Coordinates of C-alpha atoms and ligand atoms in Angstrom, one line a residue:
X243 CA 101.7 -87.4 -19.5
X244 CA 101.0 -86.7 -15.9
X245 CA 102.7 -83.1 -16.5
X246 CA 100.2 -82.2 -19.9
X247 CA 97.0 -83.4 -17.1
X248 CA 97.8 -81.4 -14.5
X249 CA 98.5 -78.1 -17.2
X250 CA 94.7 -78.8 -18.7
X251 CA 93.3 -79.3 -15.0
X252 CA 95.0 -75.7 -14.1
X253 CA 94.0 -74.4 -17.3
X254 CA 91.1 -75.2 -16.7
X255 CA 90.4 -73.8 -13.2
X256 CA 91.5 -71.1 -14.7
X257 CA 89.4 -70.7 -17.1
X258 CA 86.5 -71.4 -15.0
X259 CA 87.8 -68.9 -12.4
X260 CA 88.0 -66.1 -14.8
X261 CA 84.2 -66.6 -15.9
X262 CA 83.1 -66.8 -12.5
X263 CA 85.0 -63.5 -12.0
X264 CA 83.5 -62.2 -15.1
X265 CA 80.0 -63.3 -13.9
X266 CA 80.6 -61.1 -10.5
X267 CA 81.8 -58.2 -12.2
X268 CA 78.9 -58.6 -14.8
X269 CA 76.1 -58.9 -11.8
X270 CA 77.7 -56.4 -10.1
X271 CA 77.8 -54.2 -12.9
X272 CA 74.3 -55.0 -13.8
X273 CA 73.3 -54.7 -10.4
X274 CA 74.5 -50.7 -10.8
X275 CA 72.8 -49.9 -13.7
X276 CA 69.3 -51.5 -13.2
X277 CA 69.5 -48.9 -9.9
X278 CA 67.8 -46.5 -11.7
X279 CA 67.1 -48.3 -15.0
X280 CA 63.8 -50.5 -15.0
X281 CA 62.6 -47.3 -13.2
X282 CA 62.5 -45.6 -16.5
X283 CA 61.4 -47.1 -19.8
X284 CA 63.5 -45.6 -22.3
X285 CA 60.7 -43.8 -24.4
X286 CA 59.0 -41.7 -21.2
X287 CA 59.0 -38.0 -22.3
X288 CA 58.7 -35.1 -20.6
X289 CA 55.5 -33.4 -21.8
X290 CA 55.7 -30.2 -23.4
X291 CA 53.7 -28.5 -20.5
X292 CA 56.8 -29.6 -17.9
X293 CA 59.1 -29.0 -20.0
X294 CA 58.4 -25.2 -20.5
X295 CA 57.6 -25.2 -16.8
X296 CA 61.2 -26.6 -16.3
X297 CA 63.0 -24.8 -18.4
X298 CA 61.7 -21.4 -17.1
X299 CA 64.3 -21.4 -14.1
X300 CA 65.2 -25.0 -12.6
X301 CA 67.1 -27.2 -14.8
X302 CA 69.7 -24.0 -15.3
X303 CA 69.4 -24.0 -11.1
X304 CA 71.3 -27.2 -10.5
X305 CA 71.8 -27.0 -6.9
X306 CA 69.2 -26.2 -4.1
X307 CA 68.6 -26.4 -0.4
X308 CA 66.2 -29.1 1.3
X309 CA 65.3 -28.3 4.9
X310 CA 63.6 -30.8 7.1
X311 CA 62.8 -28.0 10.2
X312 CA 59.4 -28.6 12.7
X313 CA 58.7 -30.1 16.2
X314 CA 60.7 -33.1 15.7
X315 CA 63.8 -30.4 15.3
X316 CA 63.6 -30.4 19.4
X317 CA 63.7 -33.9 19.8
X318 CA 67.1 -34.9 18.0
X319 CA 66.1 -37.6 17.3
X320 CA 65.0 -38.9 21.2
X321 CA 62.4 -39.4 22.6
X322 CA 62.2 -40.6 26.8
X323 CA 65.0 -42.7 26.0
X324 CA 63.3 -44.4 22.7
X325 CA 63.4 -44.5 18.7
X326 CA 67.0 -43.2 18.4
X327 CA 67.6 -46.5 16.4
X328 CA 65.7 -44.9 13.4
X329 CA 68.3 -43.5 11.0
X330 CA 65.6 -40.4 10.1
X331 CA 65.1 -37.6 13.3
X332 CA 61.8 -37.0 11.4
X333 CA 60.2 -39.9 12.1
X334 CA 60.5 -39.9 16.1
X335 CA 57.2 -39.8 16.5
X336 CA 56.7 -43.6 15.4
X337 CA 59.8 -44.6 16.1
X338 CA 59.4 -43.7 20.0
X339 CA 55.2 -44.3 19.4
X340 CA 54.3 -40.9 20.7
X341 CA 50.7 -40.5 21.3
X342 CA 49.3 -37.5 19.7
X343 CA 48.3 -36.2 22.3
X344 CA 51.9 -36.2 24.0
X345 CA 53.1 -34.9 20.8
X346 CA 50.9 -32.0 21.1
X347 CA 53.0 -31.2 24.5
X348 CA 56.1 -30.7 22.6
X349 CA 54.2 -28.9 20.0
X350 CA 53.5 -26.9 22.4
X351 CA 56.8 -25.8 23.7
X352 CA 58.4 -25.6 20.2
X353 CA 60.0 -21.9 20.4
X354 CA 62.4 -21.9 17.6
X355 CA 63.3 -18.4 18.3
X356 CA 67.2 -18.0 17.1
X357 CA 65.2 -18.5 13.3
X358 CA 66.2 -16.3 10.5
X359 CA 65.3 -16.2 7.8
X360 CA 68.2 -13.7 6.1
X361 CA 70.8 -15.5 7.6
X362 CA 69.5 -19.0 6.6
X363 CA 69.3 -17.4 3.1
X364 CA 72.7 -15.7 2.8
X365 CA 73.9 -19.3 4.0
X366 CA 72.2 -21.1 0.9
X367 CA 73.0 -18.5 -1.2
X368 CA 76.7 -18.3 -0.2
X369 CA 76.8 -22.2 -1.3
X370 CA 76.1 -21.9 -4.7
X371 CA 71.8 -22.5 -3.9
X372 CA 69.4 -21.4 -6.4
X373 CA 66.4 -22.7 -4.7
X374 CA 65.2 -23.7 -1.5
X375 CA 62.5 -26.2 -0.8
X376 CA 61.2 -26.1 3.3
X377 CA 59.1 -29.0 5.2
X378 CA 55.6 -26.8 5.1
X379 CA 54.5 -30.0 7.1
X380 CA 55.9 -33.0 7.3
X381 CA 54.1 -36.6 8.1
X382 CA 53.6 -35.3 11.7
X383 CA 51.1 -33.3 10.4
X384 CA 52.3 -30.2 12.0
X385 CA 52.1 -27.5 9.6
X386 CA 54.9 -24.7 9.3
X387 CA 52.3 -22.0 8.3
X388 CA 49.4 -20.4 9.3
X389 CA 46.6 -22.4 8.7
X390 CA 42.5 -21.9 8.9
X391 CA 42.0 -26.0 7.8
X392 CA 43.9 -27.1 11.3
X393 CA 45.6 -25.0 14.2
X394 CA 47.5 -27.2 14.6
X395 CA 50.1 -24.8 13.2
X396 CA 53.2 -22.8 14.5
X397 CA 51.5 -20.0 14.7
X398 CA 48.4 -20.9 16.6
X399 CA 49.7 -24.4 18.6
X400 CA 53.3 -22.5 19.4
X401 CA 54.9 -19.9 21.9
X402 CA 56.2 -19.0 18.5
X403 CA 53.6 -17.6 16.9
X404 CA 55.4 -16.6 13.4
X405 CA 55.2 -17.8 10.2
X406 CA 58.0 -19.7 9.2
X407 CA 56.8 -20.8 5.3
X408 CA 56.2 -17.0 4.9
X409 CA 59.0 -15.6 6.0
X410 CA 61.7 -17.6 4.3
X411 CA 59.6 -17.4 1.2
X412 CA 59.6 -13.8 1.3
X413 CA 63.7 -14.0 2.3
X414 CA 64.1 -16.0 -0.4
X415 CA 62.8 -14.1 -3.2
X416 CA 63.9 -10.8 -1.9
X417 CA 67.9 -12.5 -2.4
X418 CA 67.2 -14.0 -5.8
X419 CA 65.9 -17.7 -4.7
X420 CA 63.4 -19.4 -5.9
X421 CA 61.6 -20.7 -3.0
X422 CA 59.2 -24.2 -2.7
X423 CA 57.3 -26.7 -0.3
X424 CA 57.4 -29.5 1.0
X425 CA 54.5 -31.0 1.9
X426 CA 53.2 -34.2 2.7
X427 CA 49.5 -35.3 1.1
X428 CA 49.3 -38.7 2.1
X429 CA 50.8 -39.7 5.7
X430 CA 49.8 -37.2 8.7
X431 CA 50.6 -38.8 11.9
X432 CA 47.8 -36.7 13.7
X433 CA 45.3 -37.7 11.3
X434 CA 44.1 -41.3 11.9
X435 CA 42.2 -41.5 8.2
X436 CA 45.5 -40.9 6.7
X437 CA 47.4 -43.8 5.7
X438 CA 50.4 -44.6 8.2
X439 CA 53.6 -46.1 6.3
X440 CA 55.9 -48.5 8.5
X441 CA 56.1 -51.5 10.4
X442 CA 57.0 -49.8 13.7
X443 CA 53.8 -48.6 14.7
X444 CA 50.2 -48.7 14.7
X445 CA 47.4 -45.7 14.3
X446 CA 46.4 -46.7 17.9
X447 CA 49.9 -46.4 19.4
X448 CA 49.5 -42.8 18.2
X449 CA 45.7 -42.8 18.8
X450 CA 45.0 -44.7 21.7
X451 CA 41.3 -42.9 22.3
X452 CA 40.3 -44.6 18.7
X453 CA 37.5 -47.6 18.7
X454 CA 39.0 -50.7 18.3
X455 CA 37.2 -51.6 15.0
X456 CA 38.3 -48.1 13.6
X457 CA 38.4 -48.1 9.7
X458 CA 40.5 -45.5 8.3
X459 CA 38.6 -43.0 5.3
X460 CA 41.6 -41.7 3.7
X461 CA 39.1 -39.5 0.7
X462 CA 38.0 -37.7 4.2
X463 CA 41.6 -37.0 5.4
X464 CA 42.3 -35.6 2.0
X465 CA 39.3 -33.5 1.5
X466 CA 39.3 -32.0 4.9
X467 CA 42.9 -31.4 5.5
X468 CA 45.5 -32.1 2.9
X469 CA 44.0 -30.7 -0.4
X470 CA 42.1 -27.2 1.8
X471 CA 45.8 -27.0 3.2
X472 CA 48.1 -27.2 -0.4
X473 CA 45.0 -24.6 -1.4
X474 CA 46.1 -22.6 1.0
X475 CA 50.0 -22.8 0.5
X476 CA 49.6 -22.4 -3.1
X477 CA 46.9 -19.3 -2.9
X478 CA 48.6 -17.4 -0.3
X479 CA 52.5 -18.1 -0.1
X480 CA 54.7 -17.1 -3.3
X481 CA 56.0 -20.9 -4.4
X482 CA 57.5 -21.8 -7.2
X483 CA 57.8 -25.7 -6.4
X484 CA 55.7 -28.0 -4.4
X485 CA 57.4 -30.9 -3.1
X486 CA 54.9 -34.3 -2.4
X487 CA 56.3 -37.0 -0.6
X488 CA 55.2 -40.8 0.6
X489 CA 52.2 -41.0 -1.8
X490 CA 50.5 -44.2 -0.1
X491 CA 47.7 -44.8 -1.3
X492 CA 47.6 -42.3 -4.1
X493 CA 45.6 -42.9 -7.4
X494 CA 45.8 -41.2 -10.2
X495 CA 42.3 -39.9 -9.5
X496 CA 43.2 -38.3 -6.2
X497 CA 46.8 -37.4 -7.0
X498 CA 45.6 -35.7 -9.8
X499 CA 43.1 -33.3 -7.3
X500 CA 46.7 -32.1 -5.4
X501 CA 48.3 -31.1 -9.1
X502 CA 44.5 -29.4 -10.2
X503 CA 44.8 -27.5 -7.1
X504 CA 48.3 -26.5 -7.8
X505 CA 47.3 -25.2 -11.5
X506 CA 44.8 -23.5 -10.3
X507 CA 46.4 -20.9 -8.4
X508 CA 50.0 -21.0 -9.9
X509 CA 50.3 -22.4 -13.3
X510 CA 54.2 -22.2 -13.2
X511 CA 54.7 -24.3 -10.1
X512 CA 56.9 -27.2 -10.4
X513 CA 55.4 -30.4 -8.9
X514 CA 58.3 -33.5 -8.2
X515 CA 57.2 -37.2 -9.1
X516 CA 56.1 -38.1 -5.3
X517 CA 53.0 -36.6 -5.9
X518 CA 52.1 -40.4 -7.4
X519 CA 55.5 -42.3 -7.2
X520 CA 57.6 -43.0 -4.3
X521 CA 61.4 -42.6 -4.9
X522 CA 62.2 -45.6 -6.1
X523 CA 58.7 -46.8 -8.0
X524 CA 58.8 -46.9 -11.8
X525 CA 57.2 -44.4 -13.8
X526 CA 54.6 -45.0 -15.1
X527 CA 53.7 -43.4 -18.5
X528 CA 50.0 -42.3 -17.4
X529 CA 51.2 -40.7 -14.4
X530 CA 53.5 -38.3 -16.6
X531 CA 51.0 -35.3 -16.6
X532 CA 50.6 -34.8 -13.0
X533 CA 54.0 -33.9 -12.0
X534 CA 57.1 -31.9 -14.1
X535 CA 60.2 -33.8 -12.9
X536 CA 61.1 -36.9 -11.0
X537 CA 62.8 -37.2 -7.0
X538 CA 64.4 -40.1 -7.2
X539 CA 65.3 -42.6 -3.8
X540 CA 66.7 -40.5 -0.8
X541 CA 70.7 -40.0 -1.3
X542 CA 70.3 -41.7 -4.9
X543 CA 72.8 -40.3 -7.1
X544 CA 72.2 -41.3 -10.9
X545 CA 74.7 -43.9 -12.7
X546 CA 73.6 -41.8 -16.4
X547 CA 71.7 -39.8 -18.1
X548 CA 67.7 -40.7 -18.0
X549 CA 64.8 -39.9 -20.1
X550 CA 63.1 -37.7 -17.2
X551 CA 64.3 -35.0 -15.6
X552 CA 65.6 -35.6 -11.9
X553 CA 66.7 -34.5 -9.0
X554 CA 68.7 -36.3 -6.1
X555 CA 67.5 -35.7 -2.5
X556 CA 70.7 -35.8 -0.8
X557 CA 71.5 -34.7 2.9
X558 CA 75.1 -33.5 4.7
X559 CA 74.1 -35.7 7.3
X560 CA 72.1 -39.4 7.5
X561 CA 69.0 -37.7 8.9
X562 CA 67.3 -35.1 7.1
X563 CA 66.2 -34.0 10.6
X564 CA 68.3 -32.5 12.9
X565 CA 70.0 -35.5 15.0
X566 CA 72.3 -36.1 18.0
X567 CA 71.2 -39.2 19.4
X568 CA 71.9 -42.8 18.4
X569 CA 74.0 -42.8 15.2
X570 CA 74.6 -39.9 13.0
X571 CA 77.3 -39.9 10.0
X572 CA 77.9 -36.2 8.1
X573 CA 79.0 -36.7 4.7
X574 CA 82.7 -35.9 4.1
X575 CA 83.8 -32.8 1.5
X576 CA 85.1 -35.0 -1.0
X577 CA 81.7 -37.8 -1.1
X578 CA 79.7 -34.1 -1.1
X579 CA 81.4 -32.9 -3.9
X580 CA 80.9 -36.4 -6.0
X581 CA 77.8 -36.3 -5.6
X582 CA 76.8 -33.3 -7.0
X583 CA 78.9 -33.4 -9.7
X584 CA 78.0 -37.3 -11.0
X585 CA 74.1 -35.9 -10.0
X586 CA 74.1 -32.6 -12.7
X587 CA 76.9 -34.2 -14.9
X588 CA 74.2 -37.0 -15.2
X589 CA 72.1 -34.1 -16.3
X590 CA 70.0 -33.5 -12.7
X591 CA 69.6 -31.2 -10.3
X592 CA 71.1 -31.9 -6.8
X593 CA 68.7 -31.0 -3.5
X594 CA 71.1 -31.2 -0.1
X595 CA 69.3 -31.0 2.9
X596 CA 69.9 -29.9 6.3
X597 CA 68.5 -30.3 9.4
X598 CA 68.2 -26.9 11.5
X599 CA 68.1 -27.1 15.5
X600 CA 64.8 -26.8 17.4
X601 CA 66.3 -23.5 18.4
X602 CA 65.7 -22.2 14.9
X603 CA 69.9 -21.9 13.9
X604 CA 71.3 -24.0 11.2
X605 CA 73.0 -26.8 12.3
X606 CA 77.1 -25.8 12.4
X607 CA 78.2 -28.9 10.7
X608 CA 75.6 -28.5 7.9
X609 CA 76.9 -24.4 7.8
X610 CA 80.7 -25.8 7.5
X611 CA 79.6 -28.2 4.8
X612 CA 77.5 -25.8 2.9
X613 CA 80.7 -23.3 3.2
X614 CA 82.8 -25.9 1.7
X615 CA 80.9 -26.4 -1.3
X616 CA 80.0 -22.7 -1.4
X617 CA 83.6 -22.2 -2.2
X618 CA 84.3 -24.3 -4.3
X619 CA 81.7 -23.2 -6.0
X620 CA 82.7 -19.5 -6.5
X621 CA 85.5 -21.3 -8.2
X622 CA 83.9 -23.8 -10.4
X623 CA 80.3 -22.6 -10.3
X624 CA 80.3 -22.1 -14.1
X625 CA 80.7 -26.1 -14.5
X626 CA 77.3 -26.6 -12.6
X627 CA 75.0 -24.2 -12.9
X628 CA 73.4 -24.5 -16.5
X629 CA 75.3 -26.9 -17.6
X630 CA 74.4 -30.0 -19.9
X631 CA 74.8 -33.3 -18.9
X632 CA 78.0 -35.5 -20.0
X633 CA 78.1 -35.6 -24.1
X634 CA 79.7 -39.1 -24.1
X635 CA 79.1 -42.7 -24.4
X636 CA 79.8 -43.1 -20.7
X637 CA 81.2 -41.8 -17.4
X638 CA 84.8 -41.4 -17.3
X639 CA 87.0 -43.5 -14.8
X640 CA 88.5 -40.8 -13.7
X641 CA 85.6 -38.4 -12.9
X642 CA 82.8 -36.9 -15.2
X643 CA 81.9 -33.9 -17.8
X644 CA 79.4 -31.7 -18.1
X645 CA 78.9 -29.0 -21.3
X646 CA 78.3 -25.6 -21.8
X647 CA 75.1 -25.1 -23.8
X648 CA 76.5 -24.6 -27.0
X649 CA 78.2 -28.0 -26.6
X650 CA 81.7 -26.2 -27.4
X651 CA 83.2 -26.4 -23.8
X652 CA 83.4 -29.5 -21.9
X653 CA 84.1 -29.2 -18.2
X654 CA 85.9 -32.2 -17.1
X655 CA 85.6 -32.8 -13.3
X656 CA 88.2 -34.6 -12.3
X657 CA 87.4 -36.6 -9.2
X658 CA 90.3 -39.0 -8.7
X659 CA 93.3 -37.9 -10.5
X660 CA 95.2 -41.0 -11.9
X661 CA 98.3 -41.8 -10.4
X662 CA 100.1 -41.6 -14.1
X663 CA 98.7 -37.8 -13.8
X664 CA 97.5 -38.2 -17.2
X665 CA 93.7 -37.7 -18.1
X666 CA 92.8 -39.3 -21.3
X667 CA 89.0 -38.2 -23.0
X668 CA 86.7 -40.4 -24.4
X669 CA 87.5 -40.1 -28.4
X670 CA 86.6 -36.3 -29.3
X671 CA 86.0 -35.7 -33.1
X672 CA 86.5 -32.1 -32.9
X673 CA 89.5 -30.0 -32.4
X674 CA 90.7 -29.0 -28.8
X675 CA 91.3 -24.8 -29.0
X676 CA 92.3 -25.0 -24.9
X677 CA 92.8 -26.5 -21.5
X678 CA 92.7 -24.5 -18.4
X679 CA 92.0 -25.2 -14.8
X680 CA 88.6 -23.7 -13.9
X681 CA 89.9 -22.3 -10.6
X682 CA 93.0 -21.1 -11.7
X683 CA 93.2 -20.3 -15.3
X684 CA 96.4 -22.0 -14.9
X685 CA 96.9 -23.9 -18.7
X686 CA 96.8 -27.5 -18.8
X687 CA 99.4 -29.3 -20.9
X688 CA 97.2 -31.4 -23.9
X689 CA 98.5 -33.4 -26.9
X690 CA 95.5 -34.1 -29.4
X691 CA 96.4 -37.3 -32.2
X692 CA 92.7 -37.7 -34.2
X693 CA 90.1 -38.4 -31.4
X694 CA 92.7 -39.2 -28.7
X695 CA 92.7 -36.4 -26.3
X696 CA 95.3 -36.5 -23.4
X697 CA 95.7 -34.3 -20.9
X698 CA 98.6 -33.9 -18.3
X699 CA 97.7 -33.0 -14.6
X700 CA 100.5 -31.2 -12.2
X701 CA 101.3 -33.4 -9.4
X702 CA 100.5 -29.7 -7.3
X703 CA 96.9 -29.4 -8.8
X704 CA 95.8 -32.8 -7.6
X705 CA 95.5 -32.5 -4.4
X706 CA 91.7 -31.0 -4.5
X707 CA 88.4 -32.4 -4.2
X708 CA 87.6 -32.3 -8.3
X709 CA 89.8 -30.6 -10.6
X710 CA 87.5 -28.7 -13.2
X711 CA 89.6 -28.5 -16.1
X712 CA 87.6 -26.2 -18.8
X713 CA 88.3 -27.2 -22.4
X714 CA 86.9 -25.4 -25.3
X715 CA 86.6 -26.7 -28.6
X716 CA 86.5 -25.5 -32.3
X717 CA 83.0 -26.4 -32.5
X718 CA 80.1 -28.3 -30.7
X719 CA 81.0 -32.3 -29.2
X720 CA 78.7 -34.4 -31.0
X721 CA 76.3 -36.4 -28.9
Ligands
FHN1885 O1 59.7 -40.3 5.0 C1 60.3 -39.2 4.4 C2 61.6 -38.8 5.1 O2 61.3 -38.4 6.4 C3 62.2 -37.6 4.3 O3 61.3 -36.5 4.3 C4 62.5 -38.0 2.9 C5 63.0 -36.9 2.0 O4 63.2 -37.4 0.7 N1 61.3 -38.5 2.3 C6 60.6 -39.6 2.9 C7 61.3 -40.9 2.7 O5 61.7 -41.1 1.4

């Protein structure tokens, strides 16, 4: 008798264990998903206006280079000893509480003059890059170009006295690159009527001249310096994307004066979601005509496929400005490689940044990473760049797949070869004609039964970041 109670009691511990595990590994699965989920109802749509803008030259780019480059460059992230802590370089200007007027100082001696804009180029370009997207000002408020609205500009407020936005524009075209902006419309750390985003410091720890009882007009701050200034970026530089960021305080009303002023001049330009939504907001329907695809959260990479199109602002290093004080973590190859591939084989396009020095050279580390990727893409750029996104129910455990655009080659990226070395496919209802390794040519064993697909990796192959293996079928994958 006492035997049969104990057995019940342990089965049912057991029991009760196993749905408590289950629970976890629900919420935790749950918890994944609803990353990028409640951002997007399911029936948001592209409108047809972004979507010819779009498919003119960026969702076949896949892969382009952010740069966070200005004043803060010098600083590394330091400041007299302070705001190291902050994980962002960009931001040392509240993080230490500069004045502006102090900041004007370093301004002042900001002499980047190792920049060039050829070699930055053939650097992007040698990665794979098919566009490039550059800090035009950043929420400092410094801008990267000449400017008539405020001089306080690189070319008038520097030793420097060159154009930086113009001549990597011009670098870029002339090698083949599309070339945007970034540009930040609501925060300006040098304007007090702009809105100031954090909890570190106050408008009068960076304006301590201001009247106590000073009330911030943020309709002023826009009409007299960030709408003249995207006028003139979009009127007299050649940009093919504008890049908004932080959009406090941004109605519809005046977000919608920034993306007039963008059609005006260049009807083709792209214009990203932060225009209205910060990275991780949910999109609102309404706010679909302003902007042509979303940025989602820094360093996001998307879980699967979404209704909008996106792109993930990633970075080879935890700053997007250049760092070397307080803590600083570069991503490895391998993470690097993951994420691009989950980012387009979730059908997005993949932004990494990199911090260049105050000196005007690229950061080595971010060169060595770049070079990494760079060959491995000459190897297995053809999985990437105008792909389609993964044709199946779900994401692979070992990796994922992106398609050709006929939908009759599937590129498997295999991330993390299972230790069995065989790679089985989500049921396939179409014939398999081949298997090849992308890099190699090399033929990859396969045995097809119905849908099952298996496929059997040499122990000598796995030893690389992702093994594309290029499979073409007898006809298109049904989606
Ligand atoms: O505050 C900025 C940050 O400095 C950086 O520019 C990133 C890039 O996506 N955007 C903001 C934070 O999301």
């Amino acid at each position: 008798m006492n035997k049969i109670i104990v057995n019940l009691l342990l089965i049912s511990i057991s029991i009760l264990h196993a749905q408590d595990h289950a629970k976890k590994e629900t919420a935790k699965e749950v918890k994944i998903e609803q990353t990028f989920e409640y951002r997007f109802a399911q029936d948001l749509k592209q409108t047809p206006d972004s979507e010819a803008r779009l498919n003119q030259w960026y969702k076949d780019a896949k892969f382009g280079a952010f740069i966070h480059f200005g004043v803060y460059s010098t600083l590394e992230g330091e400041y007299k000893g302070r705001g190291s802590e902050h994980r962002y370089s960009e931001w040392i200007q509240v993080s230490a509480k500069i004045p502006a007027s102090e900041y004007y100082e370093v301004a002042s001696r900001f002499n980047p003059s190792e920049f060039n804009a050829e070699e930055w180029v053939k650097v992007f370009k040698n990665a794979g890059m098919r566009y490039v997207v550059l800090t035009s000002k950043h929420h400092d408020g410094f801008a990267m170009f000449k400017s008539n609205v405020s001089n306080y500009n690189i070319v008038d407020a520097t030793p420097f006295k060159r154009d930086v936005v113009k001549e990597l524009s011009e670098a870029c075209h002339r090698n083949g690159l599309k070339f945007g902006v970034y540009y930040s419309h609501a925060q300006d750390w040098d304007n007090p009527n702009a809105p100031l985003l954090n909890n570190k410091a106050s408008i009068f720890d960076l304006h301590p001249e201001l009247p106590t009882n000073f009330k911030a007009d943020f309709d002023k701050y826009i009409k007299e310096k960030s709408l003249p200034q995207v006028e003139e970026l979009v009127k007299n530089y050649d940009i093919d994307l504008i890049w908004f960021d932080t959009p406090a305080q941004m109605t519809y009303e005046r977000a919608k004066l920034f993306s007039d002023m963008v059609q005006k001049y260049r009807p083709n330009c792209l214009i990203n979601s932060r225009i209205i939504h910060n990275g991780k907001s949910k999109i609102e329907a309404a706010n679909l005509p302003l902007f042509d695809y979303v940025s989602i959260g820094d360093k996001e990479v998307p879980t699967k496929k979404l209704p909008l199109y996106v792109e993930s602002p990633d970075c080879v290093s935890s700053s997007f400005g250049y760092k070397t004080k307080g803590n600083v973590y570069y991503h490895t190859e391998k993470e690097m490689i993951n994420r691009m591939v989950h980012t387009v084989c979730t059908g997005g396009n993949y932004l990494l940044n990199n911090g260049p020095m105050g000196n005007g050279a690229l950061d080595p580390e971010a060169i060595r990473l770049y070079g990494v990727i760079g060959d491995w893409m000459k190897m297995n750029g053809e999985s990437i760049i105008a792909t389609l996104p993964n044709p199946f129910a779900s994401r692979p455990v070992w990796g994922d797949v992106s398609t050709n655009k006929n939908g009759d080659v599937l590129y498997l990226h295999v991330l993390e070869v299972p230790k069995s070395g065989i790679v089985n496919l989500p049921d396939l209802s179409v014939e398999v004609e081949s298997a090849n390794y992308l890099a190699s040519d090399k033929t990859v064993i396969f045995k097809q039964d119905g849908k099952k697909v298996k496929l059997i990796v040499s122990k000598d192959d796995s030893n690389v970041v992702d093994l594309v293996i290029k499979i073409m079928l007898k006809g298109p994958v049904e989606k």
